[in-house]
Amino acid sequence: MGLFDFFKKKETAPEAQEALDKGLEKTKDGFFSKITKAVAGKSSVDDEVLDNLEEVLVTSDVGVSTTLKIIKRIEERVAKDKYLNTSELNFILRDEIQLLLSENNSNDFRQFEYGDHKPYVIMVVGVNGVGKTTTIGKLAHKLKESGLKVVLGAADTFRAAAVDQIKLWGERVGVRVVAQAMGSDPASVAFDTLQSAVANGEDVVIIDTAGRLHNKIGLMNELGKIKQVMQKVVPGAPHEILLVLDASTGQNAFEQCKQFTEATDVNALAITKLDGTAKGGVVIGISDQFKIPVKYIGVGEKIGDLQLFDKKEFVNSLFK
């Protein structure tokens, strides 16, 4: 059974949709007030409207590269249809963003099968303060709620607070945590966690890692060592390297994504704190530019407010 099925079984669509709509309120409000100003007094989509729309997308943190792609697509539709009025612009914009996202991420989460790996190992990376530990706790909660046996590895051994936070989440959601003394070798913690997961027949292992970015070579070496050690216990581990990004940091999230994807083989993204920012456009830009599937989004503070990312639902919610 796929992890996707586990999430869907427990979370009814209306509840998830309501949380998504609420979580995107700030982005929607900012986005549409800007679009309204961009088309004020105009009856058709002309060059000035497109210039204004370009500015709206860039200032909504969609990113320059992705914005130019979207504008080019709309220009082609305007040229083809000859006359488009501004009231149609939202529909066209929604369609083009959906098309762009669906073209970019061929690796869709719905096709992901957990059943091929036991334990399934997730290594979580990201800078401090992006909601990494909270995402780990919420993901562990979702998986445990679905009937899976989960264990957490506290391999961010450079901050006492990080180990304590993981332990608190473990207690809160009722999953086992493997930890060592502060300053221990992170790879040693990962090794112990995987060994005990195999011995206990656990289904999913989630490994936290240090959130430092000041030295890319050091980060690369550390993450590489953790991977090598894990592979001694579970060949092919980690199966998922999940990069956590904070939507509220806007363009900074793009830079973090660039740094971490150069340092390690990131194959999944979690974008957090969408409910607290008007910068939800980063989801569109990062998804487009890095061609890495956005798997999870954080749309609220409640324990159940980590959702699987559905491109179509996200864009529809944005344009409601």
mmCIF file of C-alpha atoms in Angstrom:
data_model
loop_
_atom_site.group_PDB
_atom_site.id
_atom_site.type_symbol
_atom_site.label_atom_id
_atom_site.label_comp_id
_atom_site.label_asym_id
_atom_site.label_seq_id
_atom_site.Cartn_x
_atom_site.Cartn_y
_atom_site.Cartn_z
ATOM 1 C CA MET A 1 0.000 0.000 0.000
ATOM 2 C CA GLY A 2 1.273 3.511 -0.804
ATOM 3 C CA LEU A 3 1.830 6.110 1.897
ATOM 4 C CA PHE A 4 -0.556 8.249 -0.103
ATOM 5 C CA ASP A 5 -3.308 5.736 0.625
ATOM 6 C CA PHE A 6 -2.547 5.882 4.331
ATOM 7 C CA PHE A 7 -2.983 9.650 4.397
ATOM 8 C CA LYS A 8 -6.173 9.596 2.348
ATOM 9 C CA LYS A 9 -7.760 6.864 4.454
ATOM 10 C CA LYS A 10 -7.568 8.912 7.615
ATOM 11 C CA GLU A 11 -8.190 12.409 6.295
ATOM 12 C CA THR A 12 -11.546 13.196 4.758
ATOM 13 C CA ALA A 13 -11.348 15.376 1.670
ATOM 14 C CA PRO A 14 -13.608 18.200 2.999
ATOM 15 C CA GLU A 15 -11.491 18.585 6.169
ATOM 16 C CA ALA A 16 -8.261 18.644 4.199
ATOM 17 C CA GLN A 17 -9.682 21.088 1.649
ATOM 18 C CA GLU A 18 -10.945 23.413 4.369
ATOM 19 C CA ALA A 19 -7.509 23.431 6.057
ATOM 20 C CA LEU A 20 -5.832 24.105 2.699
ATOM 21 C CA ASP A 21 -8.205 26.977 1.861
ATOM 22 C CA LYS A 22 -7.669 28.516 5.302
ATOM 23 C CA GLY A 23 -3.904 28.016 5.106
ATOM 24 C CA LEU A 24 -3.680 29.864 1.788
ATOM 25 C CA GLU A 25 -5.854 32.829 2.841
ATOM 26 C CA LYS A 26 -2.969 35.305 3.241
ATOM 27 C CA THR A 27 -1.449 34.351 -0.103
ATOM 28 C CA LYS A 28 -4.844 34.582 -1.823
ATOM 29 C CA ASP A 29 -5.626 37.966 -0.310
ATOM 30 C CA GLY A 30 -2.283 39.444 -1.330
ATOM 31 C CA PHE A 31 -2.257 37.822 -4.752
ATOM 32 C CA PHE A 32 -5.721 38.843 -5.838
ATOM 33 C CA SER A 33 -5.563 42.383 -4.489
ATOM 34 C CA LYS A 34 -2.434 42.825 -6.636
ATOM 35 C CA ILE A 35 -4.110 41.300 -9.709
ATOM 36 C CA THR A 36 -7.158 43.542 -9.234
ATOM 37 C CA LYS A 37 -4.882 46.598 -9.246
ATOM 38 C CA ALA A 38 -2.981 45.260 -12.269
ATOM 39 C CA VAL A 39 -6.126 45.126 -14.429
ATOM 40 C CA ALA A 40 -7.942 48.167 -13.006
ATOM 41 C CA GLY A 41 -9.619 50.174 -15.767
ATOM 42 C CA LYS A 42 -8.646 47.693 -18.486
ATOM 43 C CA SER A 43 -11.140 45.840 -20.650
ATOM 44 C CA SER A 44 -8.681 43.586 -22.478
ATOM 45 C CA VAL A 45 -5.396 41.793 -21.794
ATOM 46 C CA ASP A 46 -2.830 44.068 -23.433
ATOM 47 C CA ASP A 47 0.927 44.559 -22.981
ATOM 48 C CA GLU A 48 0.442 46.822 -19.981
ATOM 49 C CA VAL A 49 -1.748 44.238 -18.225
ATOM 50 C CA LEU A 50 0.854 41.534 -18.928
ATOM 51 C CA ASP A 51 3.651 43.771 -17.596
ATOM 52 C CA ASN A 52 1.614 44.405 -14.456
ATOM 53 C CA LEU A 53 0.825 40.693 -14.101
ATOM 54 C CA GLU A 54 4.522 39.878 -14.411
ATOM 55 C CA GLU A 55 5.236 42.246 -11.523
ATOM 56 C CA VAL A 56 2.427 40.640 -9.450
ATOM 57 C CA LEU A 57 3.874 37.141 -9.911
ATOM 58 C CA VAL A 58 7.444 38.202 -9.127
ATOM 59 C CA THR A 59 6.390 40.103 -5.993
ATOM 60 C CA SER A 60 4.306 37.069 -4.928
ATOM 61 C CA ASP A 61 7.576 35.087 -4.805
ATOM 62 C CA VAL A 62 6.794 32.880 -7.787
ATOM 63 C CA GLY A 63 10.325 33.720 -8.984
ATOM 64 C CA VAL A 64 11.535 35.456 -12.150
ATOM 65 C CA SER A 65 12.239 32.341 -14.233
ATOM 66 C CA THR A 66 8.832 30.730 -13.553
ATOM 67 C CA THR A 67 7.028 34.070 -13.963
ATOM 68 C CA LEU A 68 8.517 34.544 -17.446
ATOM 69 C CA LYS A 69 7.336 31.048 -18.453
ATOM 70 C CA ILE A 70 3.776 31.809 -17.264
ATOM 71 C CA ILE A 71 3.684 35.221 -18.984
ATOM 72 C CA LYS A 72 4.947 33.691 -22.249
ATOM 73 C CA ARG A 73 2.143 31.101 -22.149
ATOM 74 C CA ILE A 74 -0.483 33.781 -21.534
ATOM 75 C CA GLU A 75 0.956 35.912 -24.372
ATOM 76 C CA GLU A 76 0.591 32.933 -26.706
ATOM 77 C CA ARG A 77 -3.048 32.493 -25.681
ATOM 78 C CA VAL A 78 -3.753 36.199 -26.148
ATOM 79 C CA ALA A 79 -2.184 36.080 -29.624
ATOM 80 C CA LYS A 80 -4.152 32.955 -30.533
ATOM 81 C CA ASP A 81 -7.530 34.085 -29.195
ATOM 82 C CA LYS A 82 -6.995 37.667 -30.450
ATOM 83 C CA TYR A 83 -9.173 39.197 -27.739
ATOM 84 C CA LEU A 84 -9.300 38.229 -24.113
ATOM 85 C CA ASN A 85 -10.964 40.365 -21.481
ATOM 86 C CA THR A 86 -9.471 40.873 -18.047
ATOM 87 C CA SER A 87 -12.298 38.984 -16.330
ATOM 88 C CA GLU A 88 -10.980 35.822 -18.011
ATOM 89 C CA LEU A 89 -7.446 36.424 -16.773
ATOM 90 C CA ASN A 90 -7.838 34.510 -13.476
ATOM 91 C CA PHE A 91 -9.112 31.421 -15.288
ATOM 92 C CA ILE A 92 -6.280 31.559 -17.833
ATOM 93 C CA LEU A 93 -3.670 32.140 -15.137
ATOM 94 C CA ARG A 94 -4.974 29.207 -13.086
ATOM 95 C CA ASP A 95 -4.927 26.895 -16.124
ATOM 96 C CA GLU A 96 -1.387 27.866 -17.106
ATOM 97 C CA ILE A 97 -0.009 27.435 -13.572
ATOM 98 C CA GLN A 98 -1.676 24.015 -13.281
ATOM 99 C CA LEU A 99 -0.286 22.960 -16.654
ATOM 100 C CA LEU A 100 3.188 24.161 -15.736
ATOM 101 C CA LEU A 101 3.196 22.230 -12.449
ATOM 102 C CA SER A 102 1.829 19.048 -13.999
ATOM 103 C CA GLU A 103 4.480 19.163 -16.736
ATOM 104 C CA ASN A 104 7.321 19.736 -14.299
ATOM 105 C CA ASN A 105 6.752 16.982 -11.771
ATOM 106 C CA SER A 106 6.370 13.711 -13.620
ATOM 107 C CA ASN A 107 7.323 11.926 -10.379
ATOM 108 C CA ASP A 108 3.925 12.199 -8.727
ATOM 109 C CA PHE A 109 3.507 11.155 -5.100
ATOM 110 C CA ARG A 110 0.485 9.021 -5.970
ATOM 111 C CA GLN A 111 2.804 6.573 -7.708
ATOM 112 C CA PHE A 112 5.093 6.220 -4.696
ATOM 113 C CA GLU A 113 4.969 2.781 -3.057
ATOM 114 C CA TYR A 114 6.069 2.357 0.536
ATOM 115 C CA GLY A 115 5.699 -1.432 0.332
ATOM 116 C CA ASP A 116 9.000 -1.963 -1.498
ATOM 117 C CA HIS A 117 11.071 -0.978 1.544
ATOM 118 C CA LYS A 118 10.996 -2.000 5.178
ATOM 119 C CA PRO A 119 12.059 -0.032 6.998
ATOM 120 C CA TYR A 120 11.442 2.937 4.707
ATOM 121 C CA VAL A 121 14.099 5.501 5.647
ATOM 122 C CA ILE A 122 13.522 9.258 5.428
ATOM 123 C CA MET A 123 16.444 11.618 6.079
ATOM 124 C CA VAL A 124 15.211 15.144 6.808
ATOM 125 C CA VAL A 125 17.409 18.144 5.967
ATOM 126 C CA GLY A 126 16.966 21.920 6.172
ATOM 127 C CA VAL A 127 18.253 24.970 8.030
ATOM 128 C CA ASN A 128 17.292 25.683 11.620
ATOM 129 C CA GLY A 129 14.001 27.488 12.089
ATOM 130 C CA VAL A 130 12.158 26.240 8.997
ATOM 131 C CA GLY A 131 9.913 23.878 10.962
ATOM 132 C CA LYS A 132 12.006 20.749 10.407
ATOM 133 C CA THR A 133 11.348 19.154 13.792
ATOM 134 C CA THR A 134 7.654 20.054 13.694
ATOM 135 C CA THR A 135 7.366 18.513 10.226
ATOM 136 C CA ILE A 136 9.049 15.329 11.483
ATOM 137 C CA GLY A 137 6.620 15.162 14.429
ATOM 138 C CA LYS A 138 3.549 15.762 12.277
ATOM 139 C CA LEU A 139 4.675 13.244 9.666
ATOM 140 C CA ALA A 140 5.318 10.652 12.389
ATOM 141 C CA HIS A 141 1.815 11.337 13.735
ATOM 142 C CA LYS A 142 0.224 10.815 10.293
ATOM 143 C CA LEU A 143 2.095 7.584 9.707
ATOM 144 C CA LYS A 144 1.430 6.170 13.173
ATOM 145 C CA GLU A 145 -2.250 7.114 12.854
ATOM 146 C CA SER A 146 -2.257 5.012 9.689
ATOM 147 C CA GLY A 147 -1.065 1.925 11.524
ATOM 148 C CA LEU A 148 2.638 2.121 10.749
ATOM 149 C CA LYS A 149 5.388 1.576 13.330
ATOM 150 C CA VAL A 150 7.616 4.651 13.278
ATOM 151 C CA VAL A 151 10.935 5.461 14.960
ATOM 152 C CA LEU A 152 12.725 8.826 15.041
ATOM 153 C CA GLY A 153 16.497 9.332 15.073
ATOM 154 C CA ALA A 154 17.769 12.505 16.789
ATOM 155 C CA ALA A 155 20.888 12.976 14.623
ATOM 156 C CA ASP A 156 21.041 16.767 15.015
ATOM 157 C CA THR A 157 23.424 16.333 17.928
ATOM 158 C CA PHE A 158 24.899 19.840 17.730
ATOM 159 C CA ARG A 159 21.950 21.534 19.430
ATOM 160 C CA ALA A 160 20.590 20.223 22.709
ATOM 161 C CA ALA A 161 17.282 21.911 21.857
ATOM 162 C CA ALA A 162 16.969 19.824 18.667
ATOM 163 C CA VAL A 163 17.327 16.517 20.545
ATOM 164 C CA ASP A 164 14.896 17.688 23.235
ATOM 165 C CA GLN A 165 12.348 18.768 20.618
ATOM 166 C CA ILE A 166 12.473 15.395 18.869
ATOM 167 C CA LYS A 167 12.028 13.633 22.211
ATOM 168 C CA LEU A 168 9.016 15.835 23.018
ATOM 169 C CA TRP A 169 7.435 15.052 19.662
ATOM 170 C CA GLY A 170 8.104 11.358 20.219
ATOM 171 C CA GLU A 171 6.247 11.505 23.535
ATOM 172 C CA ARG A 172 3.462 13.592 22.043
ATOM 173 C CA VAL A 173 2.692 11.281 19.137
ATOM 174 C CA GLY A 174 3.698 8.044 20.853
ATOM 175 C CA VAL A 175 6.657 6.942 18.755
ATOM 176 C CA ARG A 176 10.073 5.721 19.817
ATOM 177 C CA VAL A 177 13.076 8.087 19.650
ATOM 178 C CA VAL A 178 16.716 7.015 19.426
ATOM 179 C CA ALA A 179 19.085 9.647 20.835
ATOM 180 C CA GLN A 180 22.629 9.928 22.169
ATOM 181 C CA ALA A 181 24.449 12.570 24.199
ATOM 182 C CA MET A 182 24.822 16.045 22.711
ATOM 183 C CA GLY A 183 27.904 16.246 20.496
ATOM 184 C CA SER A 184 27.747 12.551 19.537
ATOM 185 C CA ASP A 185 28.532 11.543 15.981
ATOM 186 C CA PRO A 186 25.295 12.044 13.929
ATOM 187 C CA ALA A 187 26.153 9.003 11.792
ATOM 188 C CA SER A 188 26.360 6.885 14.942
ATOM 189 C CA VAL A 189 22.834 7.969 15.933
ATOM 190 C CA ALA A 190 21.545 7.130 12.441
ATOM 191 C CA PHE A 191 23.265 3.718 12.554
ATOM 192 C CA ASP A 192 21.754 2.891 15.955
ATOM 193 C CA THR A 193 18.300 4.035 14.831
ATOM 194 C CA LEU A 194 18.297 1.841 11.737
ATOM 195 C CA GLN A 195 19.718 -1.152 13.578
ATOM 196 C CA SER A 196 17.016 -0.962 16.224
ATOM 197 C CA ALA A 197 14.308 -0.374 13.582
ATOM 198 C CA VAL A 198 15.336 -3.567 11.792
ATOM 199 C CA ALA A 199 15.459 -5.487 15.086
ATOM 200 C CA ASN A 200 12.015 -4.192 16.128
ATOM 201 C CA GLY A 201 10.383 -4.672 12.716
ATOM 202 C CA GLU A 202 9.489 -0.996 12.411
ATOM 203 C CA ASP A 203 8.077 0.329 9.147
ATOM 204 C CA VAL A 204 9.393 3.880 8.842
ATOM 205 C CA VAL A 205 12.549 5.558 10.150
ATOM 206 C CA ILE A 206 12.766 9.371 10.160
ATOM 207 C CA ILE A 207 16.246 10.793 10.763
ATOM 208 C CA ASP A 208 16.703 14.451 11.760
ATOM 209 C CA THR A 209 19.969 16.131 10.722
ATOM 210 C CA ALA A 210 21.810 19.332 11.677
ATOM 211 C CA GLY A 211 20.463 22.499 10.079
ATOM 212 C CA ARG A 212 23.725 24.251 9.311
ATOM 213 C CA LEU A 213 24.407 25.796 5.927
ATOM 214 C CA HIS A 214 27.431 28.031 6.518
ATOM 215 C CA ASN A 215 29.853 25.417 5.196
ATOM 216 C CA LYS A 216 28.542 23.473 2.219
ATOM 217 C CA ILE A 217 31.564 21.142 2.073
ATOM 218 C CA GLY A 218 31.123 20.263 5.748
ATOM 219 C CA LEU A 219 27.410 19.701 5.244
ATOM 220 C CA MET A 220 28.017 17.524 2.181
ATOM 221 C CA ASN A 221 30.588 15.428 4.022
ATOM 222 C CA GLU A 222 28.368 15.007 7.072
ATOM 223 C CA LEU A 223 25.268 14.015 5.103
ATOM 224 C CA GLY A 224 27.376 11.713 2.925
ATOM 225 C CA LYS A 225 28.760 9.963 6.012
ATOM 226 C CA ILE A 226 25.264 9.519 7.491
ATOM 227 C CA LYS A 227 24.076 7.959 4.218
ATOM 228 C CA GLN A 228 27.049 5.591 3.989
ATOM 229 C CA VAL A 229 26.566 4.368 7.550
ATOM 230 C CA MET A 230 22.812 3.834 7.051
ATOM 231 C CA GLN A 231 23.443 1.805 3.902
ATOM 232 C CA LYS A 232 25.476 -0.676 5.950
ATOM 233 C CA VAL A 233 22.276 -1.521 7.810
ATOM 234 C CA VAL A 234 19.620 -0.939 5.118
ATOM 235 C CA PRO A 235 20.955 -1.093 1.530
ATOM 236 C CA GLY A 236 19.605 1.797 -0.531
ATOM 237 C CA ALA A 237 18.869 3.989 2.499
ATOM 238 C CA PRO A 238 17.812 6.720 2.744
ATOM 239 C CA HIS A 239 14.923 6.132 0.359
ATOM 240 C CA GLU A 240 13.743 9.702 0.757
ATOM 241 C CA ILE A 241 15.831 12.827 1.413
ATOM 242 C CA LEU A 242 13.254 15.373 2.462
ATOM 243 C CA LEU A 243 14.239 19.057 2.366
ATOM 244 C CA VAL A 244 12.090 21.281 4.581
ATOM 245 C CA LEU A 245 11.655 24.902 3.450
ATOM 246 C CA ASP A 246 9.812 27.772 5.137
ATOM 247 C CA ALA A 247 7.447 29.507 2.685
ATOM 248 C CA SER A 248 7.595 32.748 4.677
ATOM 249 C CA THR A 249 11.264 33.229 3.781
ATOM 250 C CA GLY A 250 10.293 33.819 0.134
ATOM 251 C CA GLN A 251 13.316 34.033 -2.152
ATOM 252 C CA ASN A 252 15.557 32.760 0.639
ATOM 253 C CA ALA A 253 13.796 29.388 0.281
ATOM 254 C CA PHE A 254 15.001 29.234 -3.349
ATOM 255 C CA GLU A 255 18.590 29.796 -2.207
ATOM 256 C CA GLN A 256 18.307 27.133 0.513
ATOM 257 C CA CYS A 257 16.887 24.681 -2.029
ATOM 258 C CA LYS A 258 19.815 25.412 -4.354
ATOM 259 C CA GLN A 259 22.394 24.884 -1.573
ATOM 260 C CA PHE A 260 20.899 21.640 -0.254
ATOM 261 C CA THR A 261 20.271 20.099 -3.674
ATOM 262 C CA GLU A 262 23.956 20.710 -4.455
ATOM 263 C CA ALA A 263 24.989 19.152 -1.130
ATOM 264 C CA THR A 264 22.879 15.986 -1.271
ATOM 265 C CA ASP A 265 20.388 14.050 -3.426
ATOM 266 C CA VAL A 266 17.172 15.729 -2.299
ATOM 267 C CA ASN A 267 14.205 13.877 -3.843
ATOM 268 C CA ALA A 268 11.271 15.377 -1.893
ATOM 269 C CA LEU A 269 10.280 18.777 -0.513
ATOM 270 C CA ALA A 270 8.136 19.885 2.412
ATOM 271 C CA ILE A 271 7.079 23.542 2.374
ATOM 272 C CA THR A 272 5.954 24.782 5.775
ATOM 273 C CA LYS A 273 4.222 27.803 7.364
ATOM 274 C CA LEU A 274 2.014 28.567 4.363
ATOM 275 C CA ASP A 275 -0.719 29.711 6.742
ATOM 276 C CA GLY A 276 1.460 32.485 8.197
ATOM 277 C CA THR A 277 2.593 34.144 4.987
ATOM 278 C CA ALA A 278 1.428 35.780 1.765
ATOM 279 C CA LYS A 279 4.389 34.158 -0.026
ATOM 280 C CA GLY A 280 2.696 30.900 -1.034
ATOM 281 C CA GLY A 281 3.867 31.562 -4.595
ATOM 282 C CA VAL A 282 7.202 29.979 -3.612
ATOM 283 C CA VAL A 283 5.528 26.565 -3.926
ATOM 284 C CA ILE A 284 4.916 27.228 -7.644
ATOM 285 C CA GLY A 285 8.395 28.618 -8.323
ATOM 286 C CA ILE A 286 10.366 25.999 -6.388
ATOM 287 C CA SER A 287 8.340 23.143 -7.864
ATOM 288 C CA ASP A 288 9.009 24.502 -11.352
ATOM 289 C CA GLN A 289 12.660 25.442 -11.022
ATOM 290 C CA PHE A 290 14.049 22.456 -9.145
ATOM 291 C CA LYS A 291 11.924 19.673 -10.669
ATOM 292 C CA ILE A 292 11.743 17.993 -7.245
ATOM 293 C CA PRO A 293 8.296 16.877 -6.076
ATOM 294 C CA VAL A 294 6.744 18.949 -3.315
ATOM 295 C CA LYS A 295 5.361 16.088 -1.202
ATOM 296 C CA TYR A 296 4.112 17.825 1.921
ATOM 297 C CA ILE A 297 2.832 21.277 2.804
ATOM 298 C CA GLY A 298 2.239 22.768 6.232
ATOM 299 C CA VAL A 299 -1.008 24.746 6.332
ATOM 300 C CA GLY A 300 -1.497 25.316 10.053
ATOM 301 C CA GLU A 301 -0.222 24.756 13.573
ATOM 302 C CA LYS A 302 -2.443 21.811 14.505
ATOM 303 C CA ILE A 303 -0.885 18.353 14.565
ATOM 304 C CA GLY A 304 -3.000 17.294 11.578
ATOM 305 C CA ASP A 305 -2.086 20.329 9.441
ATOM 306 C CA LEU A 306 0.613 18.599 7.405
ATOM 307 C CA GLN A 307 -0.892 17.657 4.045
ATOM 308 C CA LEU A 308 0.155 15.759 0.982
ATOM 309 C CA PHE A 309 0.678 18.280 -1.799
ATOM 310 C CA ASP A 310 -1.808 17.981 -4.617
ATOM 311 C CA LYS A 311 -0.906 20.362 -7.450
ATOM 312 C CA LYS A 312 -4.435 20.688 -8.782
ATOM 313 C CA GLU A 313 -6.068 21.177 -5.367
ATOM 314 C CA PHE A 314 -3.409 23.742 -4.405
ATOM 315 C CA VAL A 315 -3.930 25.896 -7.503
ATOM 316 C CA ASN A 316 -7.734 25.565 -7.340
ATOM 317 C CA SER A 317 -7.638 26.684 -3.704
ATOM 318 C CA LEU A 318 -5.441 29.641 -4.615
ATOM 319 C CA PHE A 319 -7.937 30.798 -7.234
ATOM 320 C CA LYS A 320 -11.158 30.240 -5.272
#
